[in-house]
CSV table of C-alpha atoms in Angstrom, one decimal:
chain,number,residue,atom,x,y,z
Q,1,MET,CA,120.1,36.0,70.0
Q,2,ALA,CA,123.8,35.2,69.4
Q,3,SER,CA,123.5,36.6,65.8
Q,4,LEU,CA,122.0,39.8,67.0
Q,5,SER,CA,124.0,42.9,68.1
Q,6,GLU,CA,123.2,45.3,70.9
Q,7,ASP,CA,121.8,47.8,68.3
Q,8,ASP,CA,118.9,45.4,67.8
Q,9,PHE,CA,118.0,45.9,71.4
Q,10,SER,CA,118.4,49.6,71.5
Q,11,CYS,CA,115.7,52.3,71.6
Q,12,THR,CA,115.8,54.6,68.6
Q,13,VAL,CA,115.1,57.6,70.7
Q,14,CYS,CA,117.8,57.3,73.4
Q,15,CYS,CA,120.0,54.8,71.6
Q,16,GLU,CA,120.4,52.8,74.8
Q,17,ILE,CA,119.3,49.2,75.5
Q,18,PHE,CA,115.5,49.2,76.1
Q,19,LYS,CA,114.3,50.0,79.6
Q,20,ASP,CA,110.6,49.1,80.2
Q,21,PRO,CA,110.0,48.8,76.5
Q,22,VAL,CA,106.4,49.4,75.2
Q,23,VAL,CA,105.1,48.4,71.8
Q,24,LEU,CA,102.8,50.6,69.6
Q,25,SER,CA,100.1,49.3,67.2
Q,26,CYS,CA,102.6,49.9,64.3
Q,27,SER,CA,104.9,47.2,66.0
Q,28,HIS,CA,107.7,49.7,66.8
Q,29,SER,CA,109.0,49.6,70.4
Q,30,PHE,CA,110.5,52.3,72.6
Q,31,CYS,CA,111.5,52.9,76.2
Q,32,LYS,CA,108.3,53.9,78.0
Q,33,GLU,CA,109.8,57.1,79.4
Q,34,CYS,CA,111.4,58.0,76.0
Q,35,LEU,CA,108.1,57.6,74.2
Q,36,GLN,CA,106.2,59.7,76.8
Q,37,GLN,CA,108.9,62.4,76.6
Q,38,PHE,CA,108.7,62.4,72.8
Q,39,TRP,CA,104.9,62.8,73.0
Q,40,ARG,CA,105.2,65.6,75.5
Q,41,THR,CA,107.6,67.4,73.3
Q,42,LYS,CA,105.7,66.9,70.0
Q,43,GLU,CA,102.3,67.4,71.7
Q,44,THR,CA,101.0,64.5,69.5
Q,45,GLN,CA,100.8,60.8,70.1
Q,46,GLU,CA,102.7,59.5,67.0
Q,47,CYS,CA,105.3,56.9,66.5
Q,48,PRO,CA,108.9,58.4,66.5
Q,49,VAL,CA,109.8,56.2,63.5
Q,50,CYS,CA,106.8,55.9,61.2
Q,51,ARG,CA,104.8,58.9,62.5
Q,52,ARG,CA,101.6,56.7,62.8
Q,53,ARG,CA,99.3,58.0,65.5
Q,54,SER,CA,98.7,55.9,68.5
Q,55,SER,CA,95.2,55.4,69.8
Q,56,ARG,CA,96.4,54.6,73.3
Q,57,ASP,CA,97.8,56.9,75.9
Q,58,ASP,CA,99.5,54.0,77.7
Q,59,PRO,CA,100.9,51.5,75.2
Q,60,PRO,CA,101.3,47.9,76.5
Q,61,LEU,CA,104.6,46.6,77.8
Q,62,ASN,CA,106.6,44.5,75.4
Q,63,LEU,CA,107.4,41.7,77.9
Q,64,VAL,CA,109.4,39.5,75.4
Q,65,LEU,CA,111.7,42.4,74.5
Q,66,LYS,CA,112.0,43.4,78.1
Q,67,ASN,CA,113.1,39.9,79.1
Q,68,LEU,CA,115.6,39.8,76.2
Q,69,CYS,CA,117.1,43.1,77.2
Q,70,GLU,CA,117.4,42.2,80.8
Q,71,SER,CA,119.1,38.9,79.8
Q,72,LEU,CA,121.5,40.8,77.5
Q,73,LEU,CA,122.4,43.3,80.3
Q,74,LYS,CA,122.9,40.4,82.7
Q,75,LYS,CA,125.4,38.6,80.4
Q,76,ARG,CA,127.2,41.9,79.7
Q,77,ASN,CA,127.6,42.5,83.4
Q,78,GLU,CA,128.7,38.9,84.0
Q,79,ARG,CA,131.4,39.3,81.3
Q,80,CYS,CA,132.7,42.6,82.8
Q,81,SER,CA,132.7,41.3,86.4
Q,82,SER,CA,134.5,38.0,85.5
Q,83,GLY,CA,137.2,39.9,83.7
Q,84,SER,CA,137.2,37.5,80.8
Q,85,GLU,CA,138.4,38.8,77.4
Q,86,GLU,CA,135.8,39.4,74.8
Q,87,LEU,CA,136.2,38.1,71.2
Q,88,CYS,CA,135.8,40.0,68.0
Q,89,SER,CA,132.3,39.4,66.6
Q,90,LEU,CA,133.8,39.3,63.0
Q,91,HIS,CA,136.9,37.2,63.5
Q,92,SER,CA,136.4,35.5,66.8
Q,93,GLU,CA,139.9,36.7,67.9
Q,94,LYS,CA,140.7,38.3,71.2
Q,95,LEU,CA,140.2,42.1,71.4
Q,96,LYS,CA,143.7,43.3,72.3
Q,97,LEU,CA,144.0,46.6,70.3
Q,98,PHE,CA,142.2,49.9,70.3
Q,99,CYS,CA,141.5,51.9,67.1
Q,100,LEU,CA,142.1,55.6,67.8
Q,101,GLU,CA,140.0,56.7,64.8
Q,102,ASP,CA,137.0,54.5,65.4
Q,103,LYS,CA,137.3,54.6,69.2
Q,104,GLU,CA,136.6,50.8,69.5
Q,105,PRO,CA,138.5,47.6,70.5
Q,106,VAL,CA,139.7,45.5,67.6
Q,107,CYS,CA,141.5,42.2,67.1
Q,108,VAL,CA,144.8,41.6,65.2
Q,109,VAL,CA,142.9,40.6,62.1
Q,110,CYS,CA,140.8,43.8,62.1
Q,111,ILE,CA,143.9,46.0,61.6
Q,112,ASN,CA,144.3,44.6,58.1
Q,113,SER,CA,140.7,45.0,57.2
Q,114,HIS,CA,139.4,47.6,54.7
Q,115,LYS,CA,137.4,49.3,57.5
Q,116,HIS,CA,140.6,50.2,59.4
Q,117,VAL,CA,142.9,51.2,56.5
Q,118,ASN,CA,145.5,53.8,57.6
Q,119,HIS,CA,144.1,53.8,61.2
Q,120,THR,CA,146.3,54.1,64.3
Q,121,PHE,CA,146.1,51.3,66.9
Q,122,ARG,CA,147.3,51.1,70.5
Q,123,PRO,CA,147.3,48.2,73.0
Q,124,ILE,CA,144.2,48.2,75.1
Q,125,SER,CA,146.3,48.2,78.2
Q,126,GLU,CA,147.8,51.5,77.2
Q,127,VAL,CA,144.6,53.2,76.3
Q,128,VAL,CA,142.5,52.2,79.4
Q,129,PRO,CA,144.4,54.3,82.0
Q,130,SER,CA,144.0,57.6,80.0
Q,131,HIS,CA,140.3,56.8,79.4
Q,132,LYS,CA,139.7,56.0,83.0
Q,133,GLU,CA,141.3,59.3,84.0
Q,134,GLU,CA,139.1,61.1,81.5
Q,135,LEU,CA,136.0,59.3,82.9
Q,136,ILE,CA,137.1,60.0,86.5
Q,137,SER,CA,137.4,63.7,85.6
Q,138,ALA,CA,134.0,63.7,84.0
Q,139,LEU,CA,132.6,61.7,86.9
Q,140,LYS,CA,134.0,64.3,89.4
Q,141,SER,CA,132.3,67.0,87.5
Q,142,LEU,CA,129.1,65.0,87.5
Q,143,GLN,CA,129.4,64.4,91.2
Q,144,GLU,CA,129.8,68.1,91.8
Q,145,LYS,CA,126.8,68.8,89.7
Q,146,LEU,CA,124.8,66.2,91.7
Q,147,LYS,CA,125.8,67.9,94.9
Q,148,HIS,CA,124.9,71.3,93.5
Q,149,ILE,CA,121.5,70.0,92.4
Q,150,GLU,CA,120.9,68.4,95.8
Q,151,ASN,CA,121.6,71.8,97.4
Q,152,ILE,CA,119.2,73.4,95.0
Q,153,LYS,CA,116.6,70.8,95.9
Q,154,GLU,CA,117.2,71.6,99.6
Q,155,GLU,CA,116.6,75.3,98.8
Q,156,PHE,CA,113.4,74.4,96.9
Q,157,GLU,CA,112.2,72.3,99.9
Q,158,LYS,CA,112.9,75.3,102.2
Q,159,THR,CA,111.0,77.5,99.8
Q,160,VAL,CA,108.0,75.2,100.0
Q,161,GLN,CA,108.0,75.5,103.7
Q,162,LEU,CA,108.4,79.3,103.5
Q,163,ILE,CA,105.5,79.5,101.1
Q,164,LYS,CA,103.4,77.6,103.6
Q,165,SER,CA,104.6,79.9,106.4
Q,166,GLN,CA,104.0,83.0,104.3
Q,167,ALA,CA,100.4,81.9,103.5
Q,168,GLU,CA,99.6,81.1,107.1
Q,169,HIS,CA,101.0,84.4,108.4
Q,170,THR,CA,99.3,86.3,105.7
Q,171,GLU,CA,96.0,84.6,106.4
Q,172,ARG,CA,96.3,85.5,110.1
Q,173,GLN,CA,97.0,89.1,109.1
Q,174,ILE,CA,94.0,89.2,106.7
Q,175,LYS,CA,91.7,87.8,109.5
Q,176,GLN,CA,93.0,90.4,111.9
Q,177,GLN,CA,92.5,93.3,109.5
Q,178,PHE,CA,89.0,92.1,108.6
Q,179,GLU,CA,88.2,91.6,112.3
Q,180,LYS,CA,89.0,95.3,112.9
Q,181,LEU,CA,86.6,96.2,110.0
Q,182,TYR,CA,84.0,93.8,111.3
Q,183,GLN,CA,84.3,95.3,114.8
Q,184,PHE,CA,84.0,98.8,113.4
Q,185,LEU,CA,80.9,97.8,111.5
Q,186,ARG,CA,79.4,96.1,114.6
Q,187,ASP,CA,80.1,99.2,116.7
Q,188,GLU,CA,78.5,101.5,114.1
Q,189,GLU,CA,75.5,99.2,113.8
Q,190,GLU,CA,75.1,99.2,117.6
Q,191,ALA,CA,75.6,103.0,117.8
Q,192,THR,CA,73.0,103.6,115.0
Q,193,ILE,CA,70.4,101.3,116.6
Q,194,THR,CA,71.0,102.8,120.0
Q,195,ALA,CA,70.3,106.3,118.6
Q,196,LEU,CA,67.2,104.9,116.9
Q,197,ARG,CA,66.0,103.4,120.2
Q,198,GLU,CA,66.6,106.7,122.0
Q,199,GLU,CA,64.6,108.6,119.5
Q,200,GLU,CA,61.9,106.0,119.6
Q,201,GLU,CA,61.7,106.3,123.4
Q,202,GLN,CA,61.7,110.1,123.2
Q,203,LYS,CA,58.9,110.2,120.6
Q,204,GLU,CA,56.9,107.6,122.5
Q,205,GLN,CA,57.2,109.6,125.8
Q,206,MET,CA,56.0,112.7,123.9
Q,207,MET,CA,53.0,110.9,122.5
Q,208,LYS,CA,52.2,109.4,126.0
Q,209,GLU,CA,52.1,113.0,127.4
Q,210,LYS,CA,49.8,114.0,124.5
Q,211,LEU,CA,47.6,111.0,125.2
Q,212,GLU,CA,47.3,111.9,128.9
Q,213,GLU,CA,46.4,115.4,128.1
Q,214,THR,CA,43.8,114.2,125.6
Q,215,ASN,CA,42.3,111.8,128.2
Q,216,ARG,CA,42.0,114.7,130.7
Q,217,HIS,CA,40.2,116.7,128.0
Q,218,ILE,CA,37.9,113.8,127.2
Q,219,SER,CA,37.2,113.3,130.9
Q,220,ALA,CA,36.3,117.0,131.5
Q,221,LEU,CA,34.0,117.1,128.5
Q,222,SER,CA,32.3,113.8,129.6
Q,223,HIS,CA,31.6,115.3,133.1
Q,224,THR,CA,30.2,118.5,131.6
Q,225,ILE,CA,27.9,116.6,129.2
Q,226,LYS,CA,26.7,114.3,132.0
Q,227,ASP,CA,26.0,117.3,134.3
Q,228,MET,CA,24.1,119.1,131.6
Q,229,GLU,CA,22.0,116.0,130.8
Q,230,GLU,CA,21.1,115.6,134.6
Q,231,MET,CA,20.2,119.3,134.8
Q,232,MET,CA,17.8,119.1,131.8
Q,233,LYS,CA,15.9,116.4,133.8
Q,234,ALA,CA,15.3,118.9,136.7
Q,235,ASN,CA,12.0,120.8,137.1
Q,236,ASP,CA,11.6,124.0,135.1
Q,237,VAL,CA,12.3,126.4,138.0
Q,238,CYS,CA,15.6,124.7,138.9
Q,239,PHE,CA,16.5,124.5,135.2
Q,240,LEU,CA,16.0,128.2,134.7
Q,241,LYS,CA,17.9,129.0,137.9
Q,242,GLU,CA,21.0,126.9,136.7
Q,243,PHE,CA,20.7,127.8,133.1
Q,244,PRO,CA,23.1,130.8,133.0
Q,245,VAL,CA,25.9,128.8,134.8
Q,246,SER,CA,25.1,125.8,132.6
Q,247,MET,CA,25.4,127.8,129.4
Q,248,GLN,CA,28.7,129.3,130.7
Q,249,ARG,CA,30.1,125.8,131.3
Q,250,VAL,CA,29.0,124.6,127.9
Q,251,GLN,CA,30.4,127.6,126.1
Q,252,ILE,CA,33.8,127.3,127.7
Q,253,SER,CA,36.0,125.8,124.9
Q,254,GLN,CA,39.5,124.4,125.3
Q,255,PRO,CA,41.7,124.0,122.2
Q,256,ASP,CA,41.7,120.5,120.6
Q,257,PRO,CA,44.9,118.5,121.2
Q,258,GLN,CA,47.3,118.9,118.3
Q,259,MET,CA,49.8,116.4,116.8
Q,260,ALA,CA,53.3,117.7,117.5
Q,261,SER,CA,55.6,118.4,114.6
Q,262,GLY,CA,58.3,115.8,114.2
Q,263,ALA,CA,56.4,113.2,116.1
Q,264,LEU,CA,57.5,110.4,113.8
Q,265,ILE,CA,60.9,108.7,113.6
Q,266,HIS,CA,63.4,110.5,111.4
Q,267,VAL,CA,64.0,107.5,109.2
Q,268,PRO,CA,66.4,109.1,106.8
Q,269,ARG,CA,68.7,110.0,109.7
Q,270,TYR,CA,69.4,106.3,110.0
Q,271,LEU,CA,68.9,104.9,106.5
Q,272,GLY,CA,69.8,107.7,104.2
Q,273,ASN,CA,73.1,106.9,102.5
Q,274,LEU,CA,73.9,104.6,105.4
Q,275,PRO,CA,76.7,102.6,103.6
Q,276,PHE,CA,78.3,105.8,102.3
Q,277,ARG,CA,78.2,107.5,105.7
Q,278,VAL,CA,79.7,104.5,107.4
Q,279,TRP,CA,82.4,104.3,104.7
Q,280,LYS,CA,83.3,107.9,105.2
Q,281,LYS,CA,83.6,107.4,108.9
Q,282,MET,CA,85.6,104.2,108.3
Q,283,GLN,CA,88.3,106.4,106.7
Q,284,ASP,CA,89.1,107.7,110.1
Q,285,ILE,CA,90.3,104.3,111.2
Q,286,VAL,CA,92.0,103.1,108.0
Q,287,GLN,CA,95.2,104.5,106.4
Q,288,ASN,CA,96.2,104.7,102.7
Q,289,THR,CA,99.9,104.3,102.2
Q,290,PRO,CA,101.0,105.2,98.6
Q,291,VAL,CA,103.8,102.6,98.7
Q,292,THR,CA,104.0,99.2,100.4
Q,293,LEU,CA,107.1,97.1,100.6
Q,294,ASP,CA,107.7,93.8,98.8
Q,295,PRO,CA,109.1,91.2,101.3
Q,296,ASN,CA,110.2,88.9,98.5
Q,297,THR,CA,112.8,91.5,97.5
Q,298,ALA,CA,114.1,92.2,101.0
Q,299,ASN,CA,117.7,91.4,102.0
Q,300,PRO,CA,117.6,88.7,104.7
Q,301,CYS,CA,118.9,91.2,107.3
Q,302,LEU,CA,115.8,93.4,106.9
Q,303,VAL,CA,112.6,92.8,109.0
Q,304,LEU,CA,109.3,94.2,107.8
Q,305,SER,CA,106.3,95.5,109.8
Q,306,ASP,CA,103.1,93.5,109.5
Q,307,ASP,CA,101.5,96.2,107.4
Q,308,LEU,CA,104.5,96.3,105.0
Q,309,THR,CA,105.1,100.0,105.5
Q,310,GLY,CA,108.1,99.8,107.9
Q,311,VAL,CA,111.5,98.1,107.6
Q,312,ARG,CA,114.3,97.8,110.1
Q,313,TRP,CA,117.8,96.2,110.1
Q,314,SER,CA,118.6,93.2,112.2
Q,315,GLU,CA,121.9,91.6,112.9
Q,316,ASN,CA,120.3,88.2,112.8
Q,317,LYS,CA,120.0,87.1,109.1
Q,318,GLN,CA,116.7,85.4,108.4
Q,319,PRO,CA,116.7,82.0,106.7
Q,320,LEU,CA,115.1,83.2,103.4
Q,321,PRO,CA,115.5,81.6,99.9
Q,322,ASP,CA,117.8,83.3,97.5
Q,323,ASN,CA,115.0,83.9,94.9
Q,324,PRO,CA,115.8,86.0,91.9
Q,325,GLU,CA,113.9,89.1,93.2
Q,326,ARG,CA,115.8,89.3,96.5
Q,327,PHE,CA,118.8,91.5,97.2
Q,328,ASP,CA,121.5,89.2,98.7
Q,329,ILE,CA,124.4,91.6,99.6
Q,330,TYR,CA,123.1,95.1,100.3
Q,331,GLU,CA,120.4,95.8,102.8
Q,332,CYS,CA,117.9,96.9,100.1
Q,333,ILE,CA,114.2,96.4,99.4
Q,334,LEU,CA,111.8,97.5,96.7
Q,335,GLY,CA,108.2,98.7,96.7
Q,336,SER,CA,105.6,96.1,95.8
Q,337,GLU,CA,104.2,98.1,92.9
Q,338,GLY,CA,106.1,99.4,89.8
Q,339,PHE,CA,105.3,102.5,87.8
Q,340,ASN,CA,105.4,103.0,84.1
Q,341,SER,CA,103.4,106.2,83.7
Q,342,GLY,CA,102.0,109.2,85.7
Q,343,ARG,CA,103.0,111.1,88.9
Q,344,HIS,CA,103.6,109.3,92.2
Q,345,CYS,CA,104.5,110.7,95.6
Q,346,TRP,CA,105.5,109.1,98.9
Q,347,ASP,CA,107.0,110.3,102.2
Q,348,VAL,CA,109.5,108.3,104.2
Q,349,GLU,CA,110.3,108.9,107.8
Q,350,VAL,CA,114.0,108.7,108.3
Q,351,LYS,CA,114.6,110.3,111.7
Q,352,GLU,CA,115.4,107.0,113.3
Q,353,SER,CA,118.0,106.1,110.8
Q,354,SER,CA,121.5,107.6,110.6
Q,355,ALA,CA,122.3,105.9,107.2
Q,356,TRP,CA,119.8,105.5,104.4
Q,357,SER,CA,119.2,105.8,100.7
Q,358,LEU,CA,115.9,106.4,98.9
Q,359,GLY,CA,114.8,106.6,95.3
Q,360,VAL,CA,113.6,104.6,92.4
Q,361,THR,CA,115.3,101.9,90.3
Q,362,SER,CA,114.5,99.9,87.1
Q,363,GLU,CA,112.9,96.5,87.4
Q,364,SER,CA,115.8,95.0,85.5
Q,365,ASN,CA,118.6,96.4,87.7
Q,366,GLN,CA,121.1,94.0,89.3
Q,367,ARG,CA,120.1,92.7,92.7
Q,368,LYS,CA,122.8,90.1,93.3
Q,369,GLY,CA,126.4,90.6,94.2
Q,370,TRP,CA,128.3,93.7,95.1
Q,371,ASP,CA,127.8,95.8,92.0
Q,372,PHE,CA,124.8,98.1,91.4
Q,373,ASN,CA,124.2,99.6,88.0
Q,374,ASN,CA,124.1,103.1,89.4
Q,375,THR,CA,122.8,104.6,86.1
Q,376,ASP,CA,119.6,102.7,86.7
Q,377,ILE,CA,119.0,104.3,90.1
Q,378,CYS,CA,117.8,107.8,91.0
Q,379,TRP,CA,118.5,108.1,94.7
Q,380,VAL,CA,119.7,110.4,97.5
Q,381,GLN,CA,121.5,109.2,100.6
Q,382,TYR,CA,122.5,110.2,104.1
Q,383,GLY,CA,125.4,108.8,106.1
Q,384,LEU,CA,126.7,106.6,103.2
Q,385,GLY,CA,129.3,107.0,100.4
Q,386,GLU,CA,128.5,108.9,97.2
Q,387,ARG,CA,128.3,105.5,95.5
Q,388,PHE,CA,124.9,105.1,97.2
Q,389,GLY,CA,123.3,108.2,95.8
Q,390,PHE,CA,123.3,112.0,95.8
Q,391,PRO,CA,124.5,113.0,99.3
Q,392,VAL,CA,122.2,115.0,101.6
Q,393,GLU,CA,124.1,116.7,104.3
Q,394,GLN,CA,121.3,117.9,106.7
Q,395,ASP,CA,119.8,115.6,109.3
Q,396,LEU,CA,116.1,115.1,108.2
Q,397,GLU,CA,113.0,113.7,109.8
Q,398,ARG,CA,111.2,113.0,106.5
Q,399,VAL,CA,112.0,112.8,102.8
Q,400,ARG,CA,109.4,113.2,100.1
Q,401,VAL,CA,110.0,111.4,96.8
Q,402,LEU,CA,108.1,112.7,93.8
Q,403,LEU,CA,108.3,110.6,90.6
Q,404,ASP,CA,107.0,112.0,87.3
Q,405,TYR,CA,107.5,109.1,85.0
Q,406,ASP,CA,106.2,110.9,81.8
Q,407,ARG,CA,108.5,113.9,82.3
Q,408,GLY,CA,111.4,111.7,83.4
Q,409,THR,CA,112.1,113.4,86.8
Q,410,VAL,CA,112.6,112.2,90.3
Q,411,SER,CA,112.5,115.0,92.9
Q,412,PHE,CA,113.5,114.8,96.6
Q,413,SER,CA,112.4,117.4,99.2
Q,414,ASP,CA,112.0,117.9,102.9
Q,415,PRO,CA,108.2,118.0,103.5
Q,416,VAL,CA,108.6,119.5,106.9
Q,417,THR,CA,110.4,122.7,105.6
Q,418,ASN,CA,109.4,122.3,101.9
Q,419,LYS,CA,113.1,122.6,101.0
Q,420,HIS,CA,114.2,121.1,97.7
Q,421,LEU,CA,117.0,118.5,98.0
Q,422,HIS,CA,117.7,117.3,94.5
Q,423,THR,CA,116.1,116.4,91.2
Q,424,PHE,CA,117.2,113.7,88.7
Q,425,THR,CA,116.2,114.1,85.1
Q,426,THR,CA,116.3,111.1,82.8
Q,427,THR,CA,114.3,109.1,80.3
Q,428,PHE,CA,112.5,106.1,81.6
Q,429,THR,CA,112.2,103.1,79.3
Q,430,ASP,CA,111.5,100.4,81.9
Q,431,THR,CA,109.1,100.0,84.8
Q,432,VAL,CA,110.6,101.6,87.9
Q,433,PHE,CA,110.1,100.6,91.6
Q,434,PRO,CA,110.5,102.6,94.8
Q,435,PHE,CA,113.9,101.7,96.2
Q,436,PHE,CA,115.0,101.7,99.9
Q,437,TYR,CA,118.4,101.1,101.6
Q,438,THR,CA,118.9,101.3,105.4
Q,439,LEU,CA,121.1,100.1,108.2
Q,440,TYR,CA,118.6,101.1,110.8
Q,441,CYS,CA,114.9,101.7,110.1
Q,442,LEU,CA,112.6,103.5,107.7
Q,443,THR,CA,108.8,104.0,107.6
Q,444,ILE,CA,106.6,104.9,104.7
Q,445,LEU,CA,103.9,107.4,105.9
Q,446,PRO,CA,100.2,107.2,105.1
Q,447,VAL,CA,98.6,109.9,102.9
Q,448,ASN,CA,96.8,111.5,105.8
Q,449,SER,CA,100.1,112.0,107.6
Q,450,GLN,CA,101.9,113.7,104.7
């Protein structure tokens, strides 16, 4: 091993001394991690040197080479820790000088060699301090980078917890919303079955009365028939005496019982278009809001309602991750759905807020820092500076936003008085999102309230 240099123990991928070397079937060795990284990049299991494909996903460890590398590293560390001077591998002289061109220690014989012709040399003792300062500076930068990455890792860990919290909260909201729908359906089922039972009871009672009437009719006829049969057994004189009365009784005719109209259950009343009728009635308990808010874009000082249609300002900043979608300085939030065609309209209740801005902005607009790209926002504002949109002077209860993407217009009006406030005309080239800014609270109204 004495005749070998460190290059003979270096991985051809990372150019460092082997770490956990593995050997391929072609006999070439590489650091295990270097090889796996090479394969992931190339998306093929081939040797980085000879390009021969490997039949194994996990090549065997080269134990002999691993032991040699560990021995080499151990000897190098022992030399450095003992402070002993190293000798030139070519001339066996002490390394006392440093070649500024080749950036390597040399001995006094090396300076006269062909390799170092016209090179500049300095004593090692003079070069080391400046190199150490350079390394310290680079190390400081690396330490700062490490601290920065650790902070990023901490943010990632917080984000993982937030994702879990978001999922749990959303699941609870889903279950609550569906429970309302289930309860509505259960109530509708119960009401429909109750109405069916009431009709059943009513129809049965009617038929019972018909049956009682029919039984009385049958009983009267039975008595008459029995009396006539007894009379016909009497002697001739008695028969003839009673004959006129008997004929009168026989000839008295009562109308036959009739089946009442509508005696059966009105089945279509309960089954006809049942799902559709329930769905129509369900619309009385559900609301359609044309715009919902995206909590992932909300400034940490903004708190959203559970149904994502209301937002209010809070002085307590929420511990939220600074994800790319989120506004970090201004109290802004976007709608959850962007538009790139068609007409869209939504009403916003602003009566509880004395400072607000409403409108639309492009998906690519700046969300971080203090500077908005105002040219990418069509908005009106109240109680704020002109920088935050076209100023509206009157105190309003509601504001209607009408976006016509294809025509390139965004109009604002007062839906209570139908008064026009302002219209922006532009050419949209990007997806635009509903935009909201408030220092108090805003509420997006459902369609049936507009």
